[in-house]
Amino acid sequence: MDLLSQDNVDQFRAAMRSVTDTFHKSPVTLRRASGEEIDLLAGLKPDDQEDYSVVHGERYVRDAHSEMVERWVVSFNRDYLAAQGLMDPETGEPLINPDDWIVIKGKRFAIIELTDRGLFRGIPILLKLIVQR
């Protein structure tokens, strides 16, 4: 027996959308491979999953043989992306690909990883990008 009705499931997804709309306030630009630019609001945090030895304010930086690497985790609610026309309505797949770029504070970052997060009943709620420059 399922304890949640479809209405309860829909209410939960709407609540998650409300939460991400409240906290995903960092402006980023999706620069498509075609040159089109789309301004978005995202959840944004430094990528601290790697072994970065130095923390500089709001970003983690690694010095590897005089090469500076800056990585961020960029999160979007999938329903928000759908409202922006960035989800395929038939397949539910994101219309963002590794050939696109994310611009954060005027700096261009390559998309190096694109994964789903926050599964609810097997359906992803969030899209997570790891970006690097």
PDB file of N, CA and C in Angstrom, residues 5 11-13 32-33 39 42 53 62 65-66 69 74-75 77 82 84-86 91 97 116-117 120 127:
ATOM      1  N   SER A   5      -0.447   9.750  -1.947  1.00  0.00           N
ATOM      2  CA  SER A   5      -1.248   9.834  -3.174  1.00  0.00           C
ATOM      3  C   SER A   5      -0.473  10.641  -4.207  1.00  0.00           C
ATOM      4  N   GLN A  11       2.538  17.738  -4.399  1.00  0.00           N
ATOM      5  CA  GLN A  11       2.766  18.773  -3.386  1.00  0.00           C
ATOM      6  C   GLN A  11       4.216  18.769  -2.917  1.00  0.00           C
ATOM      7  N   PHE A  12       4.804  17.586  -2.775  1.00  0.00           N
ATOM      8  CA  PHE A  12       6.205  17.502  -2.366  1.00  0.00           C
ATOM      9  C   PHE A  12       7.112  18.126  -3.422  1.00  0.00           C
ATOM     10  N   ARG A  13       6.877  17.790  -4.692  1.00  0.00           N
ATOM     11  CA  ARG A  13       7.697  18.372  -5.764  1.00  0.00           C
ATOM     12  C   ARG A  13       7.543  19.895  -5.793  1.00  0.00           C
ATOM     13  N   ARG A  32      25.343  28.761 -24.718  1.00  0.00           N
ATOM     14  CA  ARG A  32      25.187  27.587 -25.570  1.00  0.00           C
ATOM     15  C   ARG A  32      26.309  27.510 -26.593  1.00  0.00           C
ATOM     16  N   ALA A  33      26.575  26.322 -27.079  1.00  0.00           N
ATOM     17  CA  ALA A  33      27.584  26.132 -28.118  1.00  0.00           C
ATOM     18  C   ALA A  33      27.223  26.963 -29.346  1.00  0.00           C
ATOM     19  N   ASP A  39      20.231  33.651 -19.153  1.00  0.00           N
ATOM     20  CA  ASP A  39      20.488  34.006 -17.760  1.00  0.00           C
ATOM     21  C   ASP A  39      19.619  33.133 -16.851  1.00  0.00           C
ATOM     22  N   ALA A  42      20.860  29.913  -9.938  1.00  0.00           N
ATOM     23  CA  ALA A  42      21.324  28.574  -9.577  1.00  0.00           C
ATOM     24  C   ALA A  42      21.751  28.519  -8.123  1.00  0.00           C
ATOM     25  N   SER A  53      44.057  22.690  -1.598  1.00  0.00           N
ATOM     26  CA  SER A  53      44.861  22.997  -0.427  1.00  0.00           C
ATOM     27  C   SER A  53      44.657  24.417   0.079  1.00  0.00           C
ATOM     28  N   ARG A  62      43.230  25.281  -6.614  1.00  0.00           N
ATOM     29  CA  ARG A  62      44.350  24.349  -6.496  1.00  0.00           C
ATOM     30  C   ARG A  62      45.471  24.838  -7.403  1.00  0.00           C
ATOM     31  N   HIS A  65      51.377  22.804 -10.520  1.00  0.00           N
ATOM     32  CA  HIS A  65      52.443  23.168 -11.463  1.00  0.00           C
ATOM     33  C   HIS A  65      52.127  24.506 -12.129  1.00  0.00           C
ATOM     34  N   SER A  66      51.855  25.507 -11.336  1.00  0.00           N
ATOM     35  CA  SER A  66      51.504  26.870 -11.739  1.00  0.00           C
ATOM     36  C   SER A  66      50.240  26.954 -12.574  1.00  0.00           C
ATOM     37  N   VAL A  69      43.271  25.937 -10.930  1.00  0.00           N
ATOM     38  CA  VAL A  69      42.030  25.281 -11.298  1.00  0.00           C
ATOM     39  C   VAL A  69      40.946  25.762 -10.350  1.00  0.00           C
ATOM     40  N   VAL A  74      27.186  23.655  -9.551  1.00  0.00           N
ATOM     41  CA  VAL A  74      26.059  24.490  -9.947  1.00  0.00           C
ATOM     42  C   VAL A  74      24.822  23.595  -9.953  1.00  0.00           C
ATOM     43  N   SER A  75      23.791  23.968  -9.177  1.00  0.00           N
ATOM     44  CA  SER A  75      22.589  23.145  -9.060  1.00  0.00           C
ATOM     45  C   SER A  75      21.372  23.896  -9.576  1.00  0.00           C
ATOM     46  N   ASN A  77      16.962  23.259 -10.080  1.00  0.00           N
ATOM     47  CA  ASN A  77      15.765  22.438  -9.962  1.00  0.00           C
ATOM     48  C   ASN A  77      15.323  22.096 -11.380  1.00  0.00           C
ATOM     49  N   ALA A  82      12.824  23.241 -16.786  1.00  0.00           N
ATOM     50  CA  ALA A  82      11.728  22.974 -17.724  1.00  0.00           C
ATOM     51  C   ALA A  82      10.980  24.276 -18.046  1.00  0.00           C
ATOM     52  N   GLN A  84      12.223  27.132 -18.111  1.00  0.00           N
ATOM     53  CA  GLN A  84      13.118  27.946 -18.936  1.00  0.00           C
ATOM     54  C   GLN A  84      13.303  27.349 -20.330  1.00  0.00           C
ATOM     55  N   GLY A  85      12.647  26.209 -20.601  1.00  0.00           N
ATOM     56  CA  GLY A  85      12.776  25.548 -21.897  1.00  0.00           C
ATOM     57  C   GLY A  85      14.059  24.750 -22.041  1.00  0.00           C
ATOM     58  N   LEU A  86      14.650  24.344 -20.912  1.00  0.00           N
ATOM     59  CA  LEU A  86      15.934  23.649 -20.948  1.00  0.00           C
ATOM     60  C   LEU A  86      15.828  22.165 -20.601  1.00  0.00           C
ATOM     61  N   THR A  91      11.329  13.465 -23.182  1.00  0.00           N
ATOM     62  CA  THR A  91      12.214  12.507 -22.506  1.00  0.00           C
ATOM     63  C   THR A  91      12.550  12.914 -21.072  1.00  0.00           C
ATOM     64  N   ASN A  97      24.424  20.521 -22.480  1.00  0.00           N
ATOM     65  CA  ASN A  97      25.396  19.475 -22.787  1.00  0.00           C
ATOM     66  C   ASN A  97      26.820  19.980 -22.551  1.00  0.00           C
ATOM     67  N   ASP A 116      22.259  13.856 -12.041  1.00  0.00           N
ATOM     68  CA  ASP A 116      21.003  14.084 -11.325  1.00  0.00           C
ATOM     69  C   ASP A 116      21.251  13.959  -9.835  1.00  0.00           C
ATOM     70  N   ARG A 117      20.498  14.750  -9.072  1.00  0.00           N
ATOM     71  CA  ARG A 117      20.558  14.675  -7.620  1.00  0.00           C
ATOM     72  C   ARG A 117      19.153  14.778  -7.082  1.00  0.00           C
ATOM     73  N   PHE A 120      13.417  11.496  -6.013  1.00  0.00           N
ATOM     74  CA  PHE A 120      12.214  11.251  -5.225  1.00  0.00           C
ATOM     75  C   PHE A 120      11.331  10.323  -6.033  1.00  0.00           C
ATOM     76  N   LEU A 127      19.360  18.986 -10.918  1.00  0.00           N
ATOM     77  CA  LEU A 127      20.423  18.714 -11.878  1.00  0.00           C
ATOM     78  C   LEU A 127      21.678  19.382 -11.331  1.00  0.00           C
TER      79      LEU A 127
END
